[in-house]
């Protein structure tokens, strides 16, 4: 053992700090998860993590580099947690790698001061600790302690060798020890890398077992819109849905629970009815695939940026699985989608081919005040202005469908991917974990031809749209893909019931717990109850 130990060296003759002080400083750098979820378990996790990572102090330079690396990782952990109440996961990596610099600046500028101060409360002393370790820490000199550290180092080497011998993937190897901080972050990156290759697999989809219920289907995916700011759903402030009120006889609006509070997490569920946690090797089927197999022309027009360093699942799906795909350049308002929709409807009119169009908007994404033309600002509240602008566009797009011949059955569905924290839960419109960030608006409109052909379906839609007690959602966002599948003739393609199905959906859950309990316990942090969701 002694032969394996590196020889301690020192670049100056100043006395080494007491071992207990070195251990305490090192533990503090491993403590972010304790700040995120204070408990006896996370305290034990941080102590164990600091201990098993301590072999870095066999070498001075390695210990110094590790200290500064933990400062950076800790800032990422806490920064992401304060935004979405989660440790960095594969969706963090999809978001990070799929974003561009301007989007990152806009997101950072919408951060709440309270969260920034909370992050600084850890980051400032952590930086001081890393600086102190860089100047004062010395390789451990006592032979007994050096043997202990060397033994721990050999355990890490043995773990890697055994995992390689067993043929475990990097992801599987790291998953077994992901309670050691910060291994979970590297495990999530490994998961993201696996998923980033699988998202390009396009599965084969069988033809539907029933005829399609509609000929023209327009699906509008909103961005960062909260059901709590929809006047059609009871918001008593500004009339944010004024443009839709003349159409109320032909539409239903209801709140829905989003499965996540960021786009990378929510969009796969909207497209397919399931998340990316367990991607099948043959690819995840989406409503784009079902539509093409059902004989529909599939057109997708997106105002979501694709200028990051990696493609997200939904960008890849739009590009690979659409007959016609247009992604607008950065800086366009969502109204720029209107001419594309008009062109798609005109071409469908000439060909008589059924048509499915997806309009992926930028909606109310922070910074919200930049999401609508200045002349469309009705009030001082930028968020309400963005909701009103989206409502005006929805009314305009419904008008285009109404202008189509009455012989064509037309449906428009709108659902936002997630909401935002409102002013009473943080003082700014930003990503967060309040009820308003998880409760999103769903709108369903159909023309007279559809309702005449599908009276039972329309009646079930009206039933599901009945308000629940306390205004809480009775459905989660899996209903979007389930409803599209049903409209395309794939009833039962998803386990979740459609808006037109006679059966009721199960009680919405968040993190495996009833959402009702989480919402009633803390309206400003529905993820606080029960600790981490992943």
Short mmCIF file of C-alpha atoms in Angstrom, two decimals:
data_model
loop_
_atom_site.label_atom_id
_atom_site.label_comp_id
_atom_site.label_asym_id
_atom_site.label_seq_id
_atom_site.Cartn_x
_atom_site.Cartn_y
_atom_site.Cartn_z
CA UNK A 1 0.00 0.00 0.00
CA UNK A 2 2.78 2.42 0.88
CA UNK A 3 4.30 2.01 -2.57
CA UNK A 4 1.04 3.08 -4.15
CA UNK A 5 0.80 6.32 -2.18
CA UNK A 6 1.95 9.56 -3.82
CA UNK A 7 4.68 11.41 -2.00
CA UNK A 8 3.29 14.52 -0.30
CA UNK A 9 4.87 17.75 -1.46
CA UNK A 10 4.49 21.32 -0.33
CA UNK A 11 5.32 24.51 -2.11
CA UNK A 12 5.72 26.54 1.10
CA UNK A 13 6.54 25.97 4.73
CA UNK A 14 3.35 27.42 6.22
CA UNK A 15 1.61 25.03 8.59
CA UNK A 16 -1.16 22.86 7.17
CA UNK A 17 -4.66 23.62 8.52
CA UNK A 18 -6.16 21.27 11.09
CA UNK A 19 -7.72 18.20 9.54
CA UNK A 20 -11.14 18.97 11.01
CA UNK A 21 -11.14 22.39 9.31
CA UNK A 22 -10.18 20.83 5.99
CA UNK A 23 -12.95 18.25 6.36
CA UNK A 24 -15.56 20.89 7.23
CA UNK A 25 -14.57 23.04 4.25
CA UNK A 26 -14.73 20.06 1.92
CA UNK A 27 -18.12 19.02 3.28
CA UNK A 28 -19.50 22.51 2.66
CA UNK A 29 -18.61 22.23 -1.02
CA UNK A 30 -20.59 18.97 -1.12
CA UNK A 31 -23.65 20.43 0.63
CA UNK A 32 -25.93 21.90 -2.11
CA UNK A 33 -28.42 19.02 -1.92
CA UNK A 34 -28.81 19.75 1.80
CA UNK A 35 -29.73 23.34 0.92
CA UNK A 36 -32.20 22.03 -1.64
CA UNK A 37 -33.94 19.40 0.48
CA UNK A 38 -32.96 19.76 4.18
CA UNK A 39 -33.36 16.42 5.95
CA UNK A 40 -31.42 13.88 7.92
CA UNK A 41 -31.06 11.75 4.80
CA UNK A 42 -29.56 14.51 2.68
CA UNK A 43 -27.26 15.49 5.56
CA UNK A 44 -25.99 11.91 5.65
CA UNK A 45 -25.64 11.91 1.86
CA UNK A 46 -23.48 15.03 1.94
CA UNK A 47 -21.24 13.65 4.68
CA UNK A 48 -20.79 10.36 2.84
CA UNK A 49 -20.16 12.20 -0.45
CA UNK A 50 -17.48 14.38 1.12
CA UNK A 51 -15.82 11.29 2.61
CA UNK A 52 -15.75 9.17 -0.54
CA UNK A 53 -14.49 12.10 -2.65
CA UNK A 54 -11.74 12.93 -0.17
CA UNK A 55 -8.99 10.95 -2.00
CA UNK A 56 -8.48 14.05 -4.16
CA UNK A 57 -6.47 15.43 -1.24
CA UNK A 58 -3.73 12.91 -1.83
CA UNK A 59 -2.55 15.43 -4.43
CA UNK A 60 -2.56 19.17 -3.84
CA UNK A 61 -3.31 20.28 -7.41
CA UNK A 62 -6.09 17.73 -7.78
CA UNK A 63 -7.67 18.91 -4.53
CA UNK A 64 -7.52 22.53 -5.67
CA UNK A 65 -9.08 21.77 -9.04
CA UNK A 66 -11.78 19.62 -7.43
CA UNK A 67 -12.69 22.43 -5.03
CA UNK A 68 -13.23 24.97 -7.82
CA UNK A 69 -15.13 22.38 -9.86
CA UNK A 70 -17.50 21.76 -6.94
CA UNK A 71 -18.14 25.51 -6.69
CA UNK A 72 -19.23 25.55 -10.33
CA UNK A 73 -21.32 22.38 -9.99
CA UNK A 74 -22.92 23.64 -6.79
CA UNK A 75 -23.95 26.87 -8.51
CA UNK A 76 -25.55 24.83 -11.30
CA UNK A 77 -27.35 22.56 -8.83
CA UNK A 78 -28.78 25.41 -6.80
CA UNK A 79 -29.51 27.64 -9.79
CA UNK A 80 -31.51 24.93 -11.55
CA UNK A 81 -33.23 23.90 -8.33
CA UNK A 82 -34.34 27.45 -7.59
CA UNK A 83 -35.81 27.66 -11.09
CA UNK A 84 -37.66 24.34 -11.34
CA UNK A 85 -37.26 22.62 -7.93
CA UNK A 86 -35.27 19.74 -9.35
CA UNK A 87 -31.69 18.57 -9.38
CA UNK A 88 -30.09 18.81 -12.83
CA UNK A 89 -31.63 16.00 -14.90
CA UNK A 90 -31.60 15.02 -18.56
CA UNK A 91 -34.14 17.79 -19.27
CA UNK A 92 -31.68 20.30 -17.82
CA UNK A 93 -29.14 19.16 -20.41
CA UNK A 94 -31.70 19.21 -23.24
CA UNK A 95 -32.66 22.76 -22.26
CA UNK A 96 -29.07 23.92 -21.83
CA UNK A 97 -27.77 22.44 -25.06
CA UNK A 98 -30.88 23.42 -27.02
CA UNK A 99 -30.82 27.11 -26.04
CA UNK A 100 -28.96 30.00 -27.56
CA UNK A 101 -27.20 32.92 -25.85
CA UNK A 102 -30.04 35.44 -26.23
CA UNK A 103 -32.53 33.02 -24.72
CA UNK A 104 -30.19 32.40 -21.78
CA UNK A 105 -29.81 36.15 -21.19
CA UNK A 106 -33.58 36.66 -21.25
CA UNK A 107 -34.05 33.80 -18.82
CA UNK A 108 -31.39 35.09 -16.43
CA UNK A 109 -32.86 38.60 -16.50
CA UNK A 110 -36.21 37.20 -15.34
CA UNK A 111 -34.72 35.59 -12.23
CA UNK A 112 -36.19 36.55 -8.88
CA UNK A 113 -33.99 38.54 -6.51
CA UNK A 114 -34.97 36.26 -3.65
CA UNK A 115 -33.59 33.24 -5.48
CA UNK A 116 -30.48 35.11 -6.55
CA UNK A 117 -29.76 36.04 -2.92
CA UNK A 118 -30.37 32.45 -1.82
CA UNK A 119 -27.88 31.21 -4.41
CA UNK A 120 -25.39 33.84 -3.33
CA UNK A 121 -25.76 32.72 0.29
CA UNK A 122 -24.12 29.43 -0.70
CA UNK A 123 -21.94 30.60 -3.57
CA UNK A 124 -20.11 33.39 -1.71
CA UNK A 125 -18.84 31.20 1.18
CA UNK A 126 -18.21 28.31 -1.25
CA UNK A 127 -15.96 30.57 -3.32
CA UNK A 128 -14.16 31.66 -0.17
CA UNK A 129 -13.75 28.02 0.87
CA UNK A 130 -12.31 27.06 -2.53
CA UNK A 131 -9.90 30.02 -2.38
CA UNK A 132 -8.86 29.03 1.14
CA UNK A 133 -8.31 25.41 0.08
CA UNK A 134 -6.24 26.55 -2.89
CA UNK A 135 -3.96 28.59 -0.62
CA UNK A 136 -3.84 26.57 2.58
CA UNK A 137 -4.70 22.95 1.86
CA UNK A 138 -1.80 20.50 1.79
CA UNK A 139 -1.71 16.85 0.85
CA UNK A 140 -2.65 14.76 3.89
CA UNK A 141 0.61 13.80 5.65
CA UNK A 142 -0.39 11.38 8.39
CA UNK A 143 0.25 7.85 7.14
CA UNK A 144 -2.90 6.40 8.66
CA UNK A 145 -5.14 8.93 6.96
CA UNK A 146 -3.26 8.62 3.69
CA UNK A 147 -3.83 4.87 3.77
CA UNK A 148 -7.55 5.45 4.31
CA UNK A 149 -7.72 7.87 1.39
CA UNK A 150 -5.73 5.54 -0.83
CA UNK A 151 -8.10 2.69 0.07
CA UNK A 152 -11.09 4.83 -0.88
CA UNK A 153 -9.37 5.67 -4.15
CA UNK A 154 -8.83 1.98 -4.84
CA UNK A 155 -12.52 1.35 -4.18
CA UNK A 156 -13.37 3.85 -6.95
CA UNK A 157 -10.95 2.12 -9.32
CA UNK A 158 -12.36 -1.29 -8.44
CA UNK A 159 -15.89 -0.04 -8.99
CA UNK A 160 -15.00 1.14 -12.47
CA UNK A 161 -13.20 -2.09 -13.35
CA UNK A 162 -16.06 -4.30 -12.13
CA UNK A 163 -18.65 -2.24 -13.98
CA UNK A 164 -16.61 -2.43 -17.19
CA UNK A 165 -16.14 -6.19 -16.75
CA UNK A 166 -19.92 -6.63 -16.30
CA UNK A 167 -20.54 -4.60 -19.45
CA UNK A 168 -22.51 -1.88 -17.64
CA UNK A 169 -23.07 1.34 -19.53
CA UNK A 170 -21.77 4.60 -18.11
CA UNK A 171 -25.34 5.53 -17.24
CA UNK A 172 -25.97 2.25 -15.40
CA UNK A 173 -22.67 2.52 -13.55
CA UNK A 174 -23.37 6.03 -12.33
CA UNK A 175 -27.00 5.29 -11.50
CA UNK A 176 -25.94 2.83 -8.80
CA UNK A 177 -24.03 5.52 -6.92
CA UNK A 178 -26.07 8.61 -7.79
CA UNK A 179 -26.64 9.48 -4.13
CA UNK A 180 -22.96 10.43 -4.01
CA UNK A 181 -22.87 14.15 -4.80
CA UNK A 182 -22.48 15.25 -7.61
CA UNK A 183 -22.65 11.92 -9.47
CA UNK A 184 -26.34 12.44 -10.31
CA UNK A 185 -25.42 15.35 -12.56
CA UNK A 186 -23.04 13.21 -14.61
CA UNK A 187 -25.57 10.37 -14.67
CA UNK A 188 -28.20 12.77 -16.05
CA UNK A 189 -25.77 13.84 -18.77
CA UNK A 190 -25.22 10.19 -19.68
CA UNK A 191 -29.01 9.70 -19.88
CA UNK A 192 -29.32 12.77 -22.07
CA UNK A 193 -26.63 11.49 -24.41
CA UNK A 194 -28.42 8.14 -24.77
CA UNK A 195 -31.76 9.88 -25.33
CA UNK A 196 -30.25 12.38 -27.77
CA UNK A 197 -29.41 9.47 -30.09
CA UNK A 198 -32.72 7.67 -29.63
CA UNK A 199 -34.86 10.72 -30.41
CA UNK A 200 -33.92 10.40 -34.06
CA UNK A 201 -35.46 6.92 -34.35
CA UNK A 202 -38.81 7.13 -36.16
CA UNK A 203 -41.08 4.15 -35.42
CA UNK A 204 -43.34 2.39 -37.85
CA UNK A 205 -47.00 3.03 -37.06
CA UNK A 206 -49.88 0.86 -38.23
CA UNK A 207 -52.90 2.35 -39.95
CA UNK A 208 -55.75 3.38 -37.64
CA UNK A 209 -58.47 0.91 -36.77
CA UNK A 210 -61.26 3.47 -37.22
CA UNK A 211 -61.90 6.37 -39.60
CA UNK A 212 -60.73 9.81 -38.54
CA UNK A 213 -63.30 11.96 -36.78
CA UNK A 214 -62.04 15.22 -38.35
CA UNK A 215 -60.67 16.41 -41.69
CA UNK A 216 -58.84 19.54 -40.51
CA UNK A 217 -56.99 19.42 -37.20
CA UNK A 218 -55.03 22.43 -35.96
CA UNK A 219 -52.97 21.91 -32.81
CA UNK A 220 -51.63 25.01 -31.08
CA UNK A 221 -48.92 24.44 -28.48
CA UNK A 222 -48.63 27.41 -26.17
CA UNK A 223 -45.63 28.51 -24.15
CA UNK A 224 -45.56 29.54 -20.47
CA UNK A 225 -49.29 30.36 -20.26
CA UNK A 226 -50.92 29.80 -16.90
CA UNK A 227 -54.57 28.82 -16.51
CA UNK A 228 -54.69 31.23 -13.58
CA UNK A 229 -54.49 34.17 -16.00
CA UNK A 230 -57.18 32.99 -18.40
CA UNK A 231 -60.34 35.06 -17.87
CA UNK A 232 -62.38 32.21 -19.42
CA UNK A 233 -61.23 30.11 -16.47
CA UNK A 234 -62.14 32.60 -13.78
CA UNK A 235 -59.32 35.13 -13.72
CA UNK A 236 -60.93 38.30 -12.35
CA UNK A 237 -58.24 40.75 -13.46
CA UNK A 238 -58.02 41.82 -17.08
CA UNK A 239 -60.20 40.12 -19.66
CA UNK A 240 -57.30 38.26 -21.22
CA UNK A 241 -59.58 36.09 -23.38
CA UNK A 242 -61.83 38.87 -24.67
CA UNK A 243 -61.10 37.90 -28.28
CA UNK A 244 -62.44 34.39 -27.67
CA UNK A 245 -65.70 35.34 -25.95
CA UNK A 246 -67.71 35.66 -29.20
CA UNK A 247 -66.75 32.04 -29.92
CA UNK A 248 -67.70 30.58 -26.53
CA UNK A 249 -70.71 28.68 -27.87
CA UNK A 250 -68.39 26.52 -29.98
CA UNK A 251 -65.52 25.95 -27.57
CA UNK A 252 -64.62 24.51 -24.19
CA UNK A 253 -61.83 25.69 -21.90
CA UNK A 254 -60.48 23.89 -18.87
CA UNK A 255 -57.38 23.81 -16.65
CA UNK A 256 -54.97 20.90 -17.09
CA UNK A 257 -52.02 19.75 -14.98
CA UNK A 258 -48.66 19.90 -16.79
CA UNK A 259 -46.22 17.09 -16.06
CA UNK A 260 -43.33 19.53 -15.77
CA UNK A 261 -42.43 23.19 -15.53
CA UNK A 262 -40.10 23.42 -18.53
CA UNK A 263 -40.52 22.81 -22.25
CA UNK A 264 -38.05 19.94 -22.59
CA UNK A 265 -39.96 17.95 -19.97
CA UNK A 266 -43.50 18.74 -21.12
CA UNK A 267 -43.31 18.59 -24.94
CA UNK A 268 -42.69 14.84 -25.31
CA UNK A 269 -45.86 14.22 -23.32
CA UNK A 270 -47.86 16.56 -25.53
CA UNK A 271 -46.58 14.87 -28.68
CA UNK A 272 -46.77 11.25 -27.56
CA UNK A 273 -48.58 10.95 -24.24
CA UNK A 274 -45.41 9.82 -22.46
CA UNK A 275 -42.07 11.23 -21.39
CA UNK A 276 -38.51 10.46 -22.43
CA UNK A 277 -37.64 8.47 -19.31
CA UNK A 278 -37.85 5.13 -21.11
CA UNK A 279 -37.43 5.71 -24.82
CA UNK A 280 -38.03 2.53 -26.85
CA UNK A 281 -35.12 1.67 -29.19
CA UNK A 282 -37.45 1.77 -32.20
CA UNK A 283 -38.48 5.35 -31.38
CA UNK A 284 -41.34 7.05 -29.58
CA UNK A 285 -44.56 7.27 -31.64
CA UNK A 286 -46.16 10.72 -31.75
CA UNK A 287 -49.35 12.16 -33.14
CA UNK A 288 -47.29 13.24 -36.18
CA UNK A 289 -46.70 9.56 -36.96
CA UNK A 290 -50.33 8.63 -36.34
CA UNK A 291 -51.50 11.42 -38.65
CA UNK A 292 -49.26 10.37 -41.51
CA UNK A 293 -50.33 6.73 -41.13
CA UNK A 294 -53.95 7.90 -41.21
CA UNK A 295 -53.40 9.62 -44.57
CA UNK A 296 -53.16 13.20 -43.30
CA UNK A 297 -50.76 15.75 -44.65
CA UNK A 298 -48.67 16.88 -41.67
CA UNK A 299 -47.50 20.49 -41.52
CA UNK A 300 -45.57 21.88 -38.56
CA UNK A 301 -44.78 25.56 -38.07
CA UNK A 302 -42.73 26.52 -35.05
CA UNK A 303 -41.64 29.78 -33.44
CA UNK A 304 -39.33 27.95 -31.02
CA UNK A 305 -35.61 28.52 -31.53
CA UNK A 306 -33.42 25.69 -32.85
CA UNK A 307 -30.10 27.51 -32.58
CA UNK A 308 -28.62 25.61 -29.65
CA UNK A 309 -25.84 23.05 -29.92
CA UNK A 310 -28.19 20.03 -29.76
CA UNK A 311 -31.67 19.20 -31.06
CA UNK A 312 -34.44 18.53 -28.59
CA UNK A 313 -36.91 15.69 -29.06
CA UNK A 314 -39.68 17.92 -30.38
CA UNK A 315 -37.44 19.75 -32.86
CA UNK A 316 -36.19 16.42 -34.23
CA UNK A 317 -39.74 15.05 -34.39
CA UNK A 318 -41.04 18.14 -36.21
CA UNK A 319 -38.23 17.98 -38.75
CA UNK A 320 -38.29 14.23 -39.39
CA UNK A 321 -41.99 13.45 -39.15
CA UNK A 322 -43.66 16.35 -40.92
CA UNK A 323 -44.39 16.64 -44.64
CA UNK A 324 -43.83 20.38 -44.36
CA UNK A 325 -41.79 21.95 -41.56
CA UNK A 326 -40.93 25.62 -41.07
CA UNK A 327 -39.09 27.02 -38.06
CA UNK A 328 -39.32 30.79 -37.91
CA UNK A 329 -36.17 32.85 -37.38
CA UNK A 330 -35.47 34.24 -33.90
CA UNK A 331 -37.28 37.41 -32.97
CA UNK A 332 -40.56 36.80 -34.82
CA UNK A 333 -43.90 37.31 -33.09
CA UNK A 334 -46.31 34.38 -33.14
CA UNK A 335 -48.49 36.24 -35.64
CA UNK A 336 -45.92 35.27 -38.28
CA UNK A 337 -47.40 31.76 -38.12
CA UNK A 338 -50.69 32.97 -39.62
CA UNK A 339 -49.62 33.16 -43.30
CA UNK A 340 -48.21 29.64 -43.06
CA UNK A 341 -51.50 28.33 -41.69
CA UNK A 342 -53.40 30.13 -44.45
CA UNK A 343 -51.17 28.56 -47.09
CA UNK A 344 -51.54 25.07 -45.60
CA UNK A 345 -55.34 25.39 -45.47
CA UNK A 346 -55.43 26.65 -49.05
CA UNK A 347 -53.38 23.72 -50.32
CA UNK A 348 -55.53 21.27 -48.38
CA UNK A 349 -58.64 22.82 -49.90
CA UNK A 350 -57.30 22.20 -53.40
CA UNK A 351 -56.13 18.65 -52.75
CA UNK A 352 -59.01 17.57 -50.51
CA UNK A 353 -56.42 15.67 -48.41
CA UNK A 354 -57.04 15.71 -44.66
CA UNK A 355 -54.64 18.03 -42.86
CA UNK A 356 -53.00 18.19 -39.44
CA UNK A 357 -51.18 21.42 -38.60
CA UNK A 358 -49.09 22.09 -35.49
CA UNK A 359 -48.48 25.73 -34.54
CA UNK A 360 -45.82 25.84 -31.82
CA UNK A 361 -45.85 29.34 -30.40
CA UNK A 362 -43.42 31.29 -28.21
CA UNK A 363 -46.39 32.50 -26.19
CA UNK A 364 -45.48 34.06 -22.86
CA UNK A 365 -41.90 32.86 -22.56
CA UNK A 366 -39.75 35.08 -20.33
CA UNK A 367 -39.10 37.87 -20.98
CA UNK A 368 -42.82 38.12 -21.45
CA UNK A 369 -42.92 41.75 -22.55
CA UNK A 370 -41.09 40.82 -25.77
CA UNK A 371 -43.66 38.27 -26.92
CA UNK A 372 -46.21 40.64 -28.46
CA UNK A 373 -46.07 43.70 -30.73
CA UNK A 374 -45.98 46.99 -28.77
CA UNK A 375 -49.25 48.11 -30.33
CA UNK A 376 -50.98 45.03 -28.82
CA UNK A 377 -50.24 46.13 -25.25
CA UNK A 378 -53.61 46.74 -23.59
CA UNK A 379 -52.48 47.05 -19.96
CA UNK A 380 -49.43 47.63 -17.78
CA UNK A 381 -49.21 43.90 -16.99
CA UNK A 382 -46.92 42.33 -19.61
CA UNK A 383 -48.01 38.78 -18.81
CA UNK A 384 -51.70 39.60 -19.29
CA UNK A 385 -50.82 41.34 -22.55
CA UNK A 386 -49.08 38.18 -23.80
CA UNK A 387 -52.09 36.04 -22.88
CA UNK A 388 -54.41 38.48 -24.65
CA UNK A 389 -52.21 38.44 -27.78
CA UNK A 390 -52.29 34.63 -27.81
CA UNK A 391 -56.08 34.75 -27.47
CA UNK A 392 -56.34 37.16 -30.40
CA UNK A 393 -54.28 34.78 -32.53
CA UNK A 394 -56.40 31.80 -31.47
CA UNK A 395 -59.55 33.70 -32.48
CA UNK A 396 -57.93 34.58 -35.81
CA UNK A 397 -56.91 30.97 -36.49
CA UNK A 398 -60.37 29.71 -35.54
CA UNK A 399 -61.75 32.25 -38.00
CA UNK A 400 -59.62 30.73 -40.76
CA UNK A 401 -61.07 27.30 -39.99
CA UNK A 402 -64.61 28.69 -39.90
CA UNK A 403 -64.06 30.03 -43.41
CA UNK A 404 -63.44 26.55 -44.72
CA UNK A 405 -66.39 24.75 -46.31
CA UNK A 406 -68.99 23.45 -43.87
CA UNK A 407 -68.53 19.99 -45.32
CA UNK A 408 -65.09 19.68 -43.71
CA UNK A 409 -65.02 18.71 -40.05
CA UNK A 410 -62.58 21.04 -38.30
CA UNK A 411 -61.09 20.98 -34.80
CA UNK A 412 -58.61 23.27 -33.05
CA UNK A 413 -56.92 22.26 -29.80
CA UNK A 414 -54.71 24.56 -27.73
CA UNK A 415 -52.61 23.60 -24.71
CA UNK A 416 -49.70 25.39 -23.08
CA UNK A 417 -46.60 23.36 -22.25
CA UNK A 418 -46.30 24.85 -18.74
CA UNK A 419 -47.05 28.08 -16.91
CA UNK A 420 -44.96 30.52 -14.90
CA UNK A 421 -44.69 31.70 -11.33
CA UNK A 422 -46.83 34.81 -10.95
CA UNK A 423 -46.01 37.97 -9.04
CA UNK A 424 -47.43 36.75 -5.72
CA UNK A 425 -44.99 33.81 -5.71
CA UNK A 426 -41.65 35.47 -6.20
CA UNK A 427 -42.25 38.98 -7.49
CA UNK A 428 -41.56 38.25 -11.16
CA UNK A 429 -42.88 36.23 -14.09
CA UNK A 430 -40.43 33.36 -14.35
CA UNK A 431 -40.13 29.60 -14.39
CA UNK A 432 -40.92 28.11 -11.01
CA UNK A 433 -42.86 25.56 -9.03
CA UNK A 434 -46.02 27.41 -8.02
CA UNK A 435 -49.50 26.17 -8.92
CA UNK A 436 -49.55 28.73 -11.72
CA UNK A 437 -46.49 27.04 -13.27
CA UNK A 438 -48.21 23.64 -13.43
CA UNK A 439 -51.84 24.55 -14.16
CA UNK A 440 -52.18 25.32 -17.87
CA UNK A 441 -55.13 26.19 -20.10
CA UNK A 442 -56.59 23.78 -22.63
CA UNK A 443 -59.03 25.01 -25.29
CA UNK A 444 -61.01 22.83 -27.68
CA UNK A 445 -63.00 24.32 -30.57
CA UNK A 446 -64.91 22.52 -33.31
CA UNK A 447 -67.09 23.65 -36.20
CA UNK A 448 -70.72 22.77 -36.80
CA UNK A 449 -69.83 20.00 -39.25
CA UNK A 450 -67.74 18.21 -36.62
CA UNK A 451 -70.34 18.56 -33.88
CA UNK A 452 -73.07 17.29 -36.21
CA UNK A 453 -70.96 14.24 -37.14
CA UNK A 454 -69.74 13.57 -33.58
CA UNK A 455 -72.51 14.57 -31.14
CA UNK A 456 -71.55 12.01 -28.49
CA UNK A 457 -67.91 13.06 -28.67
CA UNK A 458 -68.84 16.72 -28.25
CA UNK A 459 -71.06 15.86 -25.29
CA UNK A 460 -68.21 14.04 -23.54
CA UNK A 461 -65.97 17.04 -24.15
CA UNK A 462 -68.51 19.27 -22.41
CA UNK A 463 -68.62 16.79 -19.51
CA UNK A 464 -64.85 16.76 -19.05
CA UNK A 465 -64.75 20.56 -19.18
CA UNK A 466 -66.98 20.93 -16.12
CA UNK A 467 -65.06 22.83 -13.41
CA UNK A 468 -63.70 20.85 -10.48
CA UNK A 469 -63.86 21.99 -6.84
CA UNK A 470 -61.43 24.81 -5.99
CA UNK A 471 -60.75 25.17 -9.70
CA UNK A 472 -58.09 22.43 -9.61
CA UNK A 473 -57.35 20.45 -12.78
CA UNK A 474 -59.18 17.16 -13.23
CA UNK A 475 -56.96 16.10 -16.15
CA UNK A 476 -53.24 16.08 -16.84
CA UNK A 477 -51.54 16.95 -20.10
CA UNK A 478 -51.50 13.39 -21.39
CA UNK A 479 -55.04 14.17 -22.50
CA UNK A 480 -53.68 16.22 -25.42
CA UNK A 481 -51.99 13.33 -27.26
CA UNK A 482 -54.84 10.99 -26.29
CA UNK A 483 -57.39 13.35 -27.83
CA UNK A 484 -55.41 13.81 -31.04
CA UNK A 485 -55.05 10.03 -31.34
CA UNK A 486 -58.80 9.65 -30.91
CA UNK A 487 -59.52 12.28 -33.57
CA UNK A 488 -57.20 10.44 -35.99
CA UNK A 489 -58.95 7.09 -35.49
CA UNK A 490 -56.52 5.67 -32.92
CA UNK A 491 -58.88 5.41 -29.99
CA UNK A 492 -57.06 3.57 -27.21
CA UNK A 493 -53.60 4.23 -28.66
CA UNK A 494 -52.71 5.77 -25.31
CA UNK A 495 -53.66 4.52 -21.87
CA UNK A 496 -55.04 7.94 -20.94
CA UNK A 497 -58.63 8.75 -21.98
CA UNK A 498 -59.44 11.28 -24.68
CA UNK A 499 -61.56 14.40 -24.15
CA UNK A 500 -64.21 12.57 -26.15
CA UNK A 501 -64.03 9.32 -24.15
CA UNK A 502 -66.85 8.29 -21.80
CA UNK A 503 -64.53 7.26 -18.96
CA UNK A 504 -63.11 9.73 -16.46
CA UNK A 505 -59.37 10.20 -16.09
CA UNK A 506 -57.53 9.15 -12.92
CA UNK A 507 -56.79 11.78 -10.31
CA UNK A 508 -53.87 13.97 -11.42
CA UNK A 509 -50.59 13.17 -9.71
CA UNK A 510 -47.37 15.12 -9.36
CA UNK A 511 -44.31 13.20 -8.26
CA UNK A 512 -46.46 10.17 -7.49
CA UNK A 513 -48.61 12.12 -5.01
CA UNK A 514 -52.11 13.57 -5.50
CA UNK A 515 -51.73 17.02 -6.97
CA UNK A 516 -54.65 18.28 -4.89
CA UNK A 517 -52.70 17.70 -1.67
CA UNK A 518 -49.59 19.42 -3.02
CA UNK A 519 -51.57 22.41 -4.30
CA UNK A 520 -53.45 22.88 -1.05
CA UNK A 521 -50.33 22.53 1.08
CA UNK A 522 -48.28 25.24 -0.66
CA UNK A 523 -49.64 27.13 -3.64
CA UNK A 524 -46.26 28.77 -4.27
CA UNK A 525 -44.25 25.54 -4.27
CA UNK A 526 -46.18 22.41 -5.21
CA UNK A 527 -42.92 20.48 -5.49
CA UNK A 528 -41.87 21.22 -1.91
CA UNK A 529 -44.11 18.53 -0.48
CA UNK A 530 -42.39 15.17 -0.39
CA UNK A 531 -38.96 16.29 -1.52
CA UNK A 532 -37.48 15.67 -4.96
CA UNK A 533 -39.73 14.33 -7.70
CA UNK A 534 -37.01 12.40 -9.56
#
